[in-house]
Short mmCIF file of C-alpha atoms and ligand atoms in Angstrom, two decimals:
data_model
loop_
_atom_site.label_atom_id
_atom_site.label_comp_id
_atom_site.label_asym_id
_atom_site.label_seq_id
_atom_site.Cartn_x
_atom_site.Cartn_y
_atom_site.Cartn_z
CA UNK V 21 129.46 172.92 22.02
CA UNK V 22 127.77 176.62 21.04
CA UNK V 23 126.23 178.36 25.19
CA UNK V 24 122.34 178.77 24.30
CA UNK V 25 120.24 180.01 26.53
CA UNK V 26 117.63 177.05 27.58
CA UNK V 27 113.17 177.69 28.00
CA UNK V 28 112.14 175.02 30.37
CA UNK V 29 108.69 174.13 31.05
CA UNK V 30 109.19 172.60 34.32
CA UNK V 31 110.29 175.41 35.80
CA UNK V 32 114.15 176.10 37.50
CA UNK V 33 117.36 177.72 38.64
CA UNK V 34 117.12 181.80 37.33
CA UNK V 35 121.13 182.24 38.28
CA UNK V 36 123.94 180.03 38.72
CA UNK V 37 124.78 180.91 41.96
CA UNK V 38 120.49 180.16 42.99
CA UNK V 39 121.24 176.43 41.91
CA UNK V 40 125.03 176.47 43.60
CA UNK V 41 123.81 178.13 47.32
CA UNK V 42 120.53 175.60 46.87
CA UNK V 43 122.70 172.23 46.54
CA UNK V 44 125.36 173.21 48.76
CA UNK V 45 121.66 173.76 51.36
CA UNK V 46 121.00 170.04 50.13
CA UNK V 47 124.71 168.89 51.09
CA UNK V 48 125.06 171.24 54.75
CA UNK V 49 122.75 169.43 57.11
CA UNK V 50 123.45 167.22 59.97
CA UNK V 51 125.90 165.47 58.53
CA UNK V 52 128.44 168.65 58.70
CA UNK V 53 127.68 169.41 61.88
CA UNK V 54 126.94 166.26 63.91
CA UNK V 55 129.26 163.76 62.18
CA UNK V 56 131.98 165.11 60.61
CA UNK V 57 133.44 166.70 63.71
CA UNK V 58 133.56 163.26 65.33
CA UNK V 59 135.31 161.32 62.83
CA UNK V 60 137.27 164.17 62.44
CA UNK V 61 137.94 163.56 66.12
CA UNK V 62 138.23 159.76 66.79
CA UNK V 63 140.42 159.30 63.08
CA UNK V 64 143.71 160.99 63.66
CA UNK V 65 142.32 164.78 63.63
CA UNK V 66 144.59 166.14 60.77
CA UNK V 67 144.80 163.04 59.05
CA UNK V 68 141.29 162.62 58.96
CA UNK V 69 140.51 165.71 57.27
CA UNK V 70 143.18 165.24 54.63
CA UNK V 71 141.48 162.36 53.06
CA UNK V 72 138.58 163.11 53.63
CA UNK V 73 140.24 166.28 51.17
CA UNK V 74 141.22 164.21 49.15
CA UNK V 75 138.45 162.58 47.97
CA UNK V 76 136.33 164.99 48.13
CA UNK V 77 137.89 166.50 44.67
CA UNK V 78 137.91 162.78 43.49
CA UNK V 79 135.17 160.49 44.39
CA UNK V 80 132.55 163.23 45.24
CA UNK V 81 133.62 165.23 42.80
CA UNK V 82 133.09 162.40 39.94
CA UNK V 83 129.66 161.35 41.56
CA UNK V 84 128.29 165.18 41.98
CA UNK V 85 129.01 165.72 38.40
CA UNK V 86 127.59 162.09 37.32
CA UNK V 87 124.30 162.94 38.79
CA UNK V 88 124.05 166.21 37.98
CA UNK V 89 124.78 165.97 34.52
CA UNK V 90 122.65 163.68 34.16
CA UNK V 91 119.61 165.33 35.67
CA UNK V 92 120.80 168.50 33.29
CA UNK V 93 121.32 166.48 29.61
CA UNK V 94 117.49 164.42 30.74
CA UNK V 95 115.93 167.19 31.87
CA UNK V 96 113.63 164.97 34.03
CA UNK V 97 112.70 163.68 37.36
CA UNK V 98 114.63 160.65 38.49
CA UNK V 99 112.47 158.54 36.83
CA UNK V 100 112.20 159.41 33.81
CA UNK V 101 115.77 160.81 34.10
CA UNK V 102 117.45 157.02 34.88
CA UNK V 103 114.70 155.52 32.19
CA UNK V 104 116.34 157.97 29.51
CA UNK V 105 119.73 157.30 30.43
CA UNK V 106 118.74 153.52 29.43
CA UNK V 107 116.43 151.19 29.66
CA UNK V 108 117.83 148.34 31.01
CA UNK V 109 118.97 150.83 33.87
CA UNK V 110 114.91 151.94 34.54
CA UNK V 111 114.68 150.49 37.43
CA UNK V 112 117.89 152.59 38.93
CA UNK V 113 115.40 155.36 39.12
CA UNK V 114 112.88 153.99 41.21
CA UNK V 115 115.18 153.10 43.73
CA UNK V 116 116.42 156.93 43.36
CA UNK V 117 112.18 157.46 44.69
CA UNK V 118 112.59 155.88 47.20
CA UNK V 119 115.76 156.77 48.60
CA UNK V 120 114.53 159.81 49.61
CA UNK V 121 110.98 159.08 50.63
CA UNK V 122 112.66 156.73 53.05
CA UNK V 123 114.94 160.19 54.36
CA UNK V 124 112.36 162.62 54.05
CA UNK V 125 110.52 161.24 57.06
CA UNK V 126 113.20 160.52 59.51
CA UNK V 127 114.79 163.60 59.08
CA UNK V 128 112.14 165.93 59.26
CA UNK V 129 111.42 164.10 63.18
CA UNK V 130 114.88 164.75 63.83
CA UNK V 131 114.19 168.54 62.70
CA UNK V 132 111.63 168.27 65.12
CA UNK V 133 113.97 167.96 67.56
CA UNK V 134 115.85 170.79 66.61
CA UNK V 135 113.33 172.61 66.81
CA UNK V 136 112.78 171.61 70.43
CA UNK V 137 116.01 172.96 70.80
CA UNK V 138 116.34 175.69 69.46
CA UNK V 139 112.40 177.17 70.72
CA UNK V 140 113.90 175.93 74.63
CA UNK V 141 117.10 178.61 74.40
CA UNK V 142 115.75 181.24 72.68
CA UNK V 143 112.86 181.27 76.01
CA UNK V 144 115.68 181.00 78.05
CA UNK V 145 114.98 177.35 78.93
CA UNK V 146 118.68 176.15 77.59
CA UNK V 147 119.73 175.17 80.91
CA UNK V 148 116.77 172.94 81.51
CA UNK V 149 117.46 171.23 78.72
CA UNK V 150 121.06 170.36 79.67
CA UNK V 151 120.18 169.14 83.20
CA UNK V 152 119.71 165.28 83.92
CA UNK V 153 116.62 164.06 85.35
CA UNK V 154 114.72 160.76 86.57
CA UNK V 155 112.63 158.51 84.57
CA UNK V 156 109.52 157.06 86.32
CA UNK V 157 111.55 154.20 87.27
CA UNK V 158 114.50 156.08 88.93
CA UNK V 159 116.99 156.04 86.52
CA UNK V 160 118.90 158.56 86.09
CA UNK V 161 118.48 159.69 82.21
CA UNK V 162 119.17 163.05 79.91
CA UNK V 163 116.44 165.70 79.41
CA UNK V 164 117.21 164.43 75.78
CA UNK V 165 116.14 161.13 76.34
CA UNK V 166 112.42 162.40 78.22
CA UNK V 167 112.11 164.22 75.60
CA UNK V 168 112.12 161.57 72.80
CA UNK V 169 109.79 159.23 75.17
CA UNK V 170 107.03 161.77 75.75
CA UNK V 171 105.28 161.85 72.11
CA UNK V 172 103.13 164.48 71.95
CA UNK V 173 106.13 167.37 71.65
CA UNK V 174 108.32 165.42 69.29
CA UNK V 175 105.42 164.63 67.66
CA UNK V 176 103.85 168.50 67.38
CA UNK V 177 107.35 169.84 66.65
CA UNK V 178 107.86 166.92 63.60
CA UNK V 179 104.54 168.22 62.46
CA UNK V 180 105.51 172.55 62.62
CA UNK V 181 108.99 171.09 61.07
CA UNK V 182 106.98 169.76 57.69
CA UNK V 183 105.01 172.11 56.83
CA UNK V 184 107.89 175.04 56.44
CA UNK V 185 109.93 172.80 55.38
CA UNK V 186 107.37 172.19 51.88
CA UNK V 187 106.52 175.97 51.90
CA UNK V 188 109.49 176.52 49.76
CA UNK V 189 108.69 172.85 47.67
CA UNK V 190 105.53 174.19 47.25
CA UNK V 191 106.65 177.75 46.14
CA UNK V 192 108.39 176.29 42.95
CA UNK V 193 112.20 175.98 42.55
CA UNK V 194 112.70 179.34 41.44
CA UNK V 195 110.53 181.50 43.29
CA UNK V 196 110.93 179.26 46.50
CA UNK V 197 114.15 176.88 46.66
CA UNK V 198 116.47 179.35 44.88
CA UNK V 199 115.24 182.48 47.21
CA UNK V 200 115.05 180.73 50.27
CA UNK V 201 118.93 179.03 49.26
CA UNK V 202 120.26 182.58 48.99
CA UNK V 203 118.88 184.11 51.60
CA UNK V 204 119.53 180.85 54.18
CA UNK V 205 122.96 180.16 52.84
CA UNK V 206 124.63 183.04 53.64
CA UNK V 207 123.53 183.23 57.05
CA UNK V 208 124.47 179.74 57.84
CA UNK V 209 127.54 180.86 57.29
CA UNK V 210 128.16 184.23 58.98
CA UNK V 211 126.63 182.42 61.84
CA UNK V 212 129.26 179.48 61.86
CA UNK V 213 131.96 182.20 61.22
CA UNK V 214 130.61 184.42 64.31
CA UNK V 215 130.60 181.39 67.05
CA UNK V 216 133.79 179.22 65.32
CA UNK V 217 135.36 182.73 66.35
CA UNK V 218 133.71 183.00 69.91
CA UNK V 219 134.38 179.03 70.76
CA UNK V 220 138.34 179.58 69.42
CA UNK V 221 138.52 182.82 72.23
CA UNK V 222 137.53 180.69 75.37
CA UNK V 223 140.19 179.45 78.01
CA UNK V 224 141.68 176.05 76.90
CA UNK V 225 140.56 175.92 73.54
CA UNK V 226 144.15 176.08 71.68
CA UNK V 227 144.24 172.27 73.38
CA UNK V 228 141.44 171.39 71.69
CA UNK V 229 142.27 172.93 68.66
CA UNK V 230 145.65 171.02 68.16
CA UNK V 231 143.72 167.84 68.72
CA UNK V 232 141.56 168.31 66.03
CA UNK V 233 144.03 170.00 63.43
CA UNK V 234 147.66 168.34 64.05
CA UNK V 235 147.80 164.93 62.56
CA UNK V 236 147.57 162.43 65.81
CA UNK V 237 149.67 159.91 64.18
CA UNK V 238 150.27 157.41 67.96
CA UNK V 239 148.65 153.81 67.62
CA UNK V 240 147.88 155.34 64.18
CA UNK V 241 148.13 151.41 62.65
CA UNK V 242 147.64 150.37 58.93
CA UNK V 243 143.87 148.58 60.38
CA UNK V 244 143.25 152.45 62.45
CA UNK V 245 144.27 153.40 58.17
CA UNK V 246 141.98 151.45 56.52
CA UNK V 247 139.05 152.52 59.10
CA UNK V 248 140.25 156.18 57.85
CA UNK V 249 139.53 155.50 54.57
CA UNK V 250 135.94 153.86 54.88
CA UNK V 251 135.03 156.28 57.72
CA UNK V 252 136.93 159.51 54.82
CA UNK V 253 134.54 158.10 52.13
CA UNK V 254 131.34 157.13 53.74
CA UNK V 255 131.00 160.49 55.84
CA UNK V 256 131.94 161.67 52.15
CA UNK V 257 128.76 160.35 50.53
CA UNK V 258 126.36 161.45 53.54
CA UNK V 259 127.48 164.95 53.75
CA UNK V 260 127.16 165.11 49.78
CA UNK V 261 123.94 164.55 49.46
CA UNK V 262 125.05 161.08 46.67
CA UNK V 263 122.74 158.66 45.36
CA UNK V 264 119.66 160.16 46.49
CA UNK V 265 118.28 161.47 43.51
CA UNK V 266 118.15 165.53 45.14
CA UNK V 267 121.60 165.86 42.69
CA UNK V 268 119.98 165.08 39.59
CA UNK V 269 116.69 166.26 40.28
CA UNK V 270 118.32 170.02 41.05
CA UNK V 271 120.88 168.82 37.85
CA UNK V 272 117.69 169.07 35.73
CA UNK V 273 116.57 172.30 36.74
CA UNK V 274 120.00 173.64 36.38
CA UNK V 275 120.36 176.27 32.68
CA UNK V 276 122.12 174.87 29.97
CA UNK V 277 125.13 178.40 30.32
CA UNK V 278 126.28 177.76 33.29
CA UNK V 279 129.31 175.45 33.82
CA UNK V 280 128.59 171.82 35.59
CA UNK V 281 132.34 171.57 36.57
CA UNK V 282 132.61 174.96 38.64
CA UNK V 283 130.34 174.45 40.25
CA UNK V 284 130.37 170.89 41.83
CA UNK V 285 133.78 172.82 42.67
CA UNK V 286 132.06 175.76 44.30
CA UNK V 287 129.54 173.24 46.46
CA UNK V 288 132.40 170.81 47.11
CA UNK V 289 134.48 173.88 48.67
CA UNK V 290 130.75 174.97 50.46
CA UNK V 291 130.18 172.26 52.15
CA UNK V 292 133.83 170.96 53.67
CA UNK V 293 134.05 174.60 54.75
CA UNK V 294 131.25 174.03 56.47
CA UNK V 295 131.87 170.73 57.81
CA UNK V 296 135.65 172.04 59.11
CA UNK V 297 133.76 175.11 60.68
CA UNK V 298 131.78 172.79 62.25
CA UNK V 299 134.24 170.53 64.23
CA UNK V 300 135.78 173.84 65.03
CA UNK V 301 132.80 175.13 67.26
CA UNK V 302 132.47 171.14 68.42
CA UNK V 303 135.72 169.86 69.12
CA UNK V 304 137.70 172.99 70.63
CA UNK V 305 134.35 172.92 73.27
CA UNK V 306 133.96 169.77 73.89
CA UNK V 307 137.18 168.87 75.05
CA UNK V 308 137.09 172.02 77.24
CA UNK V 309 134.04 170.95 79.07
CA UNK V 310 135.28 167.56 79.23
CA UNK V 311 138.82 168.45 80.99
CA UNK V 312 140.82 166.89 77.49
CA UNK V 313 138.88 163.80 77.59
CA UNK V 314 138.56 162.64 74.23
CA UNK V 315 136.06 160.32 74.71
CA UNK V 316 133.14 162.28 75.69
CA UNK V 317 133.21 164.28 72.02
CA UNK V 318 129.76 161.33 70.75
CA UNK V 319 128.24 160.80 67.16
CA UNK V 320 124.74 161.40 66.06
CA UNK V 321 122.08 162.92 68.56
CA UNK V 322 124.07 162.13 72.16
CA UNK V 323 126.67 164.65 70.92
CA UNK V 324 124.09 167.47 69.64
CA UNK V 325 120.53 166.77 71.97
CA UNK V 326 122.50 165.86 74.67
CA UNK V 327 126.80 166.99 75.45
CA UNK V 328 126.62 170.27 73.65
CA UNK V 329 123.77 171.95 75.54
CA UNK V 330 125.74 170.90 78.44
CA UNK V 331 128.04 172.57 77.14
CA UNK V 332 126.87 175.73 76.37
CA UNK V 333 125.49 175.84 79.86
CA UNK V 334 129.03 175.65 81.73
CA UNK V 335 130.33 178.39 79.30
CA UNK V 336 129.89 182.16 79.60
CA UNK V 337 127.23 183.41 77.23
CA UNK V 338 126.11 179.94 76.44
CA UNK V 339 122.30 181.07 76.31
CA UNK V 340 122.69 183.15 73.44
CA UNK V 341 126.00 181.12 71.21
CA UNK V 342 123.82 177.91 72.38
CA UNK V 343 120.29 179.43 70.77
CA UNK V 344 122.83 180.99 67.63
CA UNK V 345 124.16 177.66 67.35
CA UNK V 346 120.69 175.30 66.99
CA UNK V 347 119.54 178.70 64.62
CA UNK V 348 122.33 177.56 62.43
CA UNK V 349 122.03 173.82 62.70
CA UNK V 350 117.92 174.93 61.93
CA UNK V 351 119.54 176.31 58.85
CA UNK V 352 121.22 173.32 57.69
CA UNK V 353 118.56 170.69 58.49
CA UNK V 354 115.87 172.30 56.29
CA UNK V 355 117.70 173.34 53.44
CA UNK V 356 118.69 169.47 53.31
CA UNK V 357 115.16 168.68 54.44
CA UNK V 358 114.42 171.22 50.87
CA UNK V 359 115.76 169.32 48.78
CA UNK V 360 114.45 165.90 49.69
CA UNK V 361 111.04 166.77 49.49
CA UNK V 362 111.61 168.79 46.06
CA UNK V 363 113.22 165.32 44.51
CA UNK V 364 110.12 163.34 45.63
CA UNK V 365 107.68 166.18 45.06
CA UNK V 366 109.15 166.39 40.92
CA UNK V 367 108.49 162.02 41.08
CA UNK V 368 105.14 162.57 41.76
CA UNK V 369 104.22 165.62 39.88
CA UNK V 370 106.00 163.95 36.13
CA UNK V 371 104.31 160.07 37.28
CA UNK V 372 101.25 161.21 38.63
CA UNK V 373 100.64 164.74 36.18
CA UNK V 374 98.98 166.55 39.32
CA UNK V 375 100.67 170.08 39.90
CA UNK V 376 102.99 170.88 42.17
CA UNK V 377 100.61 172.43 44.74
CA UNK V 378 98.71 169.26 45.03
CA UNK V 379 102.19 166.72 44.70
CA UNK V 380 103.67 168.58 47.79
CA UNK V 381 100.23 167.44 50.17
CA UNK V 382 100.66 164.09 48.98
CA UNK V 383 104.14 165.00 49.68
CA UNK V 384 103.37 166.17 53.32
CA UNK V 385 100.31 163.52 53.84
CA UNK V 386 102.67 160.23 52.67
CA UNK V 387 105.83 162.43 55.25
CA UNK V 388 103.87 162.39 58.36
CA UNK V 389 102.60 159.44 58.66
CA UNK V 390 105.69 157.12 57.84
CA UNK V 391 107.25 160.20 59.71
CA UNK V 392 105.04 159.10 63.14
CA UNK V 393 106.17 155.71 62.73
CA UNK V 394 109.42 157.12 63.79
CA UNK V 395 108.68 159.44 67.01
CA UNK V 396 106.63 156.60 67.73
CA UNK V 397 109.47 154.17 67.17
CA UNK V 398 111.19 156.19 70.36
CA UNK V 399 108.05 156.69 72.67
CA UNK V 400 104.76 154.63 72.38
CA UNK V 401 106.68 152.18 70.33
CA UNK V 402 110.14 151.92 72.68
CA UNK V 403 109.62 147.92 72.59
CA UNK V 404 109.45 147.50 69.11
CA UNK V 405 112.64 147.12 67.48
CA UNK V 406 113.39 145.91 63.62
CA UNK V 407 116.97 143.78 63.76
CA UNK V 408 118.17 145.61 67.04
CA UNK V 409 116.91 149.35 65.50
CA UNK V 410 114.65 151.74 66.75
CA UNK V 411 112.85 152.51 63.54
CA UNK V 412 114.33 155.68 62.78
CA UNK V 413 117.58 154.10 63.12
CA UNK V 414 116.39 151.15 61.18
CA UNK V 415 115.33 153.84 58.12
CA UNK V 416 118.99 155.40 58.76
CA UNK V 417 120.88 151.86 58.32
CA UNK V 418 118.58 150.60 55.00
CA UNK V 419 118.84 154.04 53.17
CA UNK V 420 122.46 155.00 54.23
CA UNK V 421 123.96 151.80 54.56
CA UNK V 422 122.21 149.46 51.82
CA UNK V 423 120.21 151.83 49.91
CA UNK V 424 122.39 154.29 48.74
CA UNK V 425 126.18 152.85 48.12
CA UNK V 426 124.30 150.53 45.56
CA UNK V 427 122.30 152.84 43.33
CA UNK V 428 126.28 154.77 43.53
CA UNK V 429 127.26 151.41 42.80
CA UNK V 430 125.15 150.64 39.67
CA UNK V 431 125.29 154.02 38.50
CA UNK V 432 128.76 154.11 38.25
CA UNK V 433 127.88 150.87 36.27
CA UNK V 434 125.96 152.53 33.96
CA UNK V 435 127.72 155.60 33.02
CA UNK V 436 131.17 153.90 32.94
CA UNK V 437 130.26 150.62 31.22
CA UNK V 438 126.88 150.53 29.84
CA UNK V 439 125.81 154.14 28.30
CA UNK V 440 130.11 155.03 28.83
CA UNK V 441 131.53 158.13 30.34
CA UNK V 442 131.23 160.77 27.12
CA UNK V 443 126.94 160.76 28.43
CA UNK V 444 127.98 162.58 30.90
CA UNK V 445 131.13 164.51 29.33
CA UNK V 446 129.06 165.53 26.87
CA UNK V 447 127.50 167.43 29.18
CA UNK V 448 129.91 168.92 31.01
CA UNK V 449 130.84 170.13 27.72
CA UNK V 450 128.02 171.76 26.74
CA UNK V 451 128.93 175.39 26.13
CA UNK V 452 132.44 174.94 28.08
CA UNK V 453 135.41 174.92 26.43
CA UNK V 454 136.88 171.45 28.65
CA UNK V 455 136.96 169.27 30.69
CA UNK V 456 139.54 169.56 32.99
CA UNK V 457 138.77 167.11 34.90
CA UNK V 458 138.63 164.45 32.03
CA UNK V 459 141.27 161.87 32.73
CA UNK V 460 140.72 161.39 35.95
CA UNK V 461 136.59 161.45 36.32
CA UNK V 462 137.35 158.41 33.99
CA UNK V 463 139.12 156.50 36.16
CA UNK V 464 137.41 157.54 39.03
CA UNK V 465 134.30 156.71 37.49
CA UNK V 466 134.76 152.92 35.97
CA UNK V 467 137.07 152.16 38.51
CA UNK V 468 137.80 153.96 42.27
CA UNK V 469 134.13 154.57 42.90
CA UNK V 470 132.26 151.33 42.08
CA UNK V 471 135.61 149.91 44.43
CA UNK V 472 134.40 152.41 47.07
CA UNK V 473 131.48 151.35 47.11
CA UNK V 474 131.76 147.60 47.81
CA UNK V 475 133.42 149.43 50.33
CA UNK V 476 130.78 151.21 52.11
CA UNK V 477 128.64 148.29 51.80
CA UNK V 478 130.31 146.08 53.13
CA UNK V 479 131.74 148.17 55.96
CA UNK V 480 129.14 147.91 58.55
CA UNK V 481 128.91 143.96 58.84
CA UNK V 482 132.85 144.30 59.46
CA UNK V 483 133.65 147.32 61.90
CA UNK V 484 131.75 149.73 63.51
CA UNK V 485 132.62 152.62 62.34
N1 PFF S 15 123.84 165.50 52.99
C1 PFF S 15 122.91 166.50 53.92
C2 PFF S 15 123.66 166.01 55.27
O1 PFF S 15 124.72 166.15 55.71
O2 PFF S 15 122.87 166.18 56.49
C3 PFF S 15 121.59 165.98 53.46
C4 PFF S 15 121.89 164.39 54.42
C5 PFF S 15 122.53 163.46 54.22
C6 PFF S 15 120.45 163.79 54.39
C7 PFF S 15 122.04 161.83 54.51
C8 PFF S 15 119.67 162.72 54.23
C9 PFF S 15 121.04 161.41 54.67
F1 PFF S 15 120.29 160.48 55.47
#
């Protein structure tokens, strides 16, 4: 098809690099920093890296490409997009809107925790956050446990974080999201390379590096290999912001004259590079700190808010490195929450016909109300659990382990068997000479991706990753 310039009434990205950096900003988030290094360390170092990269360029590529193409072809928010693609699949649009609406509030609560730690390291209180303390019953607890159980501070930092994130969304796609991403993403890259370079100069880093990079086959059974594959697929899904409606929304703002295939490759490289570099910071430094104890590399909040402050505290120049690190995490989280908020805001604009500012206001109020439940779940309501999970963990589980795999599975069925892959391929080919990975794409969407989705759905019930 011939290339032609487009004019979009809803606004959109003004450049290809703007789109790529915004989508990469969405993909690069807490998942890259607190999940990837842990999984790599746990599943045989280099083996995990290799499996992850193979899945990124096949499975991840196909899913991300599909979402962006659906978005650009329909030019609508998720609800309109799925309906336009195939009326019978319209309920998927609602699911794709519900997922970011449920993730955004708790993601912002965690963003608030990051702000707190960033502030602490900037004001010279990083060492304080690294100490342990005692609770009212005299038990030894981490400062992090003390902080989140306190309600007031987490609530205030959460509110500040929501307001900062929403500024970019209120300003719109080109003037807000694109501008912010073009500034923040290069800063993030410089920070991660700088901190990574520094940690590698520390004494003993070589051993940690070997552990992270070299394939470790000792005790690596067939069962372990299957678990590694499940972990890699799960991580990829999480890391690339797939099945959250985000890529459909961002795709709907993409210019017709830019290549979808090329953009997806660039987003993937950015996301994988940041995850890899985060591992270069975290694995060797925790390794040195713990005297080579592999089990001290944890996953999730425990790593970021408990172990790492202690690691920084023990490093020469740790106060400074800690401050830089938490700025890095704040930037990564911020651009991800902006993409979640934009996806929900686009739905409100389209469905209720409100202005962008008003729609964003509605989303902010909703986020604050639902997010407060997560804040309360760790403090005043800590005895309240849902299926044995705190409120925040429940939202995380319901979205990541149930709703997202279902949405991705059904999207594959819709594209592979209902509207057929031509629907995506025509959009990818728009103005392009060829779709290089077309064959690979078809096999992935019709067969491999649906199987992988079923695997993700059953894994949490069979084993704990
Ligand atoms: N892809 C981003 C990350 O890796 O953190 C954003 C994200 C992932 C947000 C998963 C929310 C989520 F549940």
